[in-house]
Amino acid sequence: MKFTPLPAPLEIDLSKSVLKPVTEEWSGPCRRCLTDARTGESLLLLSYNPFLGSSPYTSPGPIFVHYPECDRAYICDGSVPEQQARRPISVRAYDSDHMMVEGVVVVSGGGGRAGFELQKKLEELFEDSKVDYVHLHYAGAGCFAVRVDR
Ligand SMILES: [Zn+2]
């Protein structure tokens, strides 16, 4: 599986964004490098629409990105990124017309099994030929996390 941070272009408008210094370790999940921000770093809170087409499901929502830049790059190894593996995730599967095929919340277990349930659910969804791609959102706040393709 391929995990893609920020699938649509990120447009930063500082007049519509909020700059937040990070005061609590691992508190803000950066959607660009898929690592949580550390104390001393800064995050920009801005509105972002991850869809690459239009449908009734498209909607901009809040995300964090390191500001001004990330000091590391996300490299996909095909497995669930750690940032999503340890949080409750809303899994939203879409067809090629950007219509939702299935939506479900997955809470992955701890004790070395972080991400296991999410990986299993994604594999199951991609067995369905109607599913074109999946968006993961953080289940609590509902913010977009990452796009997943086969
Ligand atoms: Zn980052």
mmCIF file with all atom_site columns, N, CA and C and ligand atoms in Angstrom, residues 30 32-35 65-66 70 72, ligand 1:
data_model
loop_
_atom_site.group_PDB
_atom_site.id
_atom_site.type_symbol
_atom_site.label_atom_id
_atom_site.label_alt_id
_atom_site.label_comp_id
_atom_site.label_asym_id
_atom_site.label_entity_id
_atom_site.label_seq_id
_atom_site.pdbx_PDB_ins_code
_atom_site.Cartn_x
_atom_site.Cartn_y
_atom_site.Cartn_z
_atom_site.occupancy
_atom_site.B_iso_or_equiv
_atom_site.pdbx_formal_charge
_atom_site.auth_seq_id
_atom_site.auth_comp_id
_atom_site.auth_asym_id
_atom_site.auth_atom_id
_atom_site.pdbx_PDB_model_num
ATOM   1  N  N  . CYS A 1 30 ? 2.122  16.340 12.216 1.00 0.00 ? 30 CYS A N  1
ATOM   2  C  CA . CYS A 1 30 ? 2.396  17.034 10.947 1.00 0.00 ? 30 CYS A CA 1
ATOM   3  C  C  . CYS A 1 30 ? 1.960  16.136 9.794  1.00 0.00 ? 30 CYS A C  1
ATOM   4  N  N  . ARG A 1 32 ? 2.674  16.548 6.649  1.00 0.00 ? 32 ARG A N  1
ATOM   5  C  CA . ARG A 1 32 ? 3.615  16.534 5.531  1.00 0.00 ? 32 ARG A CA 1
ATOM   6  C  C  . ARG A 1 32 ? 4.691  15.470 5.737  1.00 0.00 ? 32 ARG A C  1
ATOM   7  N  N  . CYS A 1 33 ? 5.298  15.426 6.931  1.00 0.00 ? 33 CYS A N  1
ATOM   8  C  CA . CYS A 1 33 ? 6.362  14.436 7.187  1.00 0.00 ? 33 CYS A CA 1
ATOM   9  C  C  . CYS A 1 33 ? 5.836  13.245 7.998  1.00 0.00 ? 33 CYS A C  1
ATOM   10 N  N  . LEU A 1 34 ? 4.564  13.331 8.421  1.00 0.00 ? 34 LEU A N  1
ATOM   11 C  CA . LEU A 1 34 ? 3.916  12.270 9.202  1.00 0.00 ? 34 LEU A CA 1
ATOM   12 C  C  . LEU A 1 34 ? 4.672  11.924 10.479 1.00 0.00 ? 34 LEU A C  1
ATOM   13 N  N  . THR A 1 35 ? 5.270  12.934 11.086 1.00 0.00 ? 35 THR A N  1
ATOM   14 C  CA . THR A 1 35 ? 5.814  12.742 12.430 1.00 0.00 ? 35 THR A CA 1
ATOM   15 C  C  . THR A 1 35 ? 5.194  13.801 13.335 1.00 0.00 ? 35 THR A C  1
ATOM   16 N  N  . VAL A 1 65 ? 0.893  21.409 9.807  1.00 0.00 ? 65 VAL A N  1
ATOM   17 C  CA . VAL A 1 65 ? 2.170  21.104 9.148  1.00 0.00 ? 65 VAL A CA 1
ATOM   18 C  C  . VAL A 1 65 ? 3.271  21.861 9.882  1.00 0.00 ? 65 VAL A C  1
ATOM   19 N  N  . HIS A 1 66 ? 4.461  21.252 9.923  1.00 0.00 ? 66 HIS A N  1
ATOM   20 C  CA . HIS A 1 66 ? 5.607  21.964 10.488 1.00 0.00 ? 66 HIS A CA 1
ATOM   21 C  C  . HIS A 1 66 ? 5.787  23.283 9.746  1.00 0.00 ? 66 HIS A C  1
ATOM   22 N  N  . CYS A 1 70 ? 9.479  21.024 7.264  1.00 0.00 ? 70 CYS A N  1
ATOM   23 C  CA . CYS A 1 70 ? 9.769  19.810 8.022  1.00 0.00 ? 70 CYS A CA 1
ATOM   24 C  C  . CYS A 1 70 ? 11.277 19.581 7.963  1.00 0.00 ? 70 CYS A C  1
ATOM   25 N  N  . ARG A 1 72 ? 12.494 16.589 8.200  1.00 0.00 ? 72 ARG A N  1
ATOM   26 C  CA . ARG A 1 72 ? 12.629 15.211 7.742  1.00 0.00 ? 72 ARG A CA 1
ATOM   27 C  C  . ARG A 1 72 ? 11.563 14.986 6.673  1.00 0.00 ? 72 ARG A C  1
HETATM 28 ZN ZN . ZN  B 2 .  ? 6.557  17.870 9.337  1.00 0.00 ? 1  ZN  B ZN 1
#
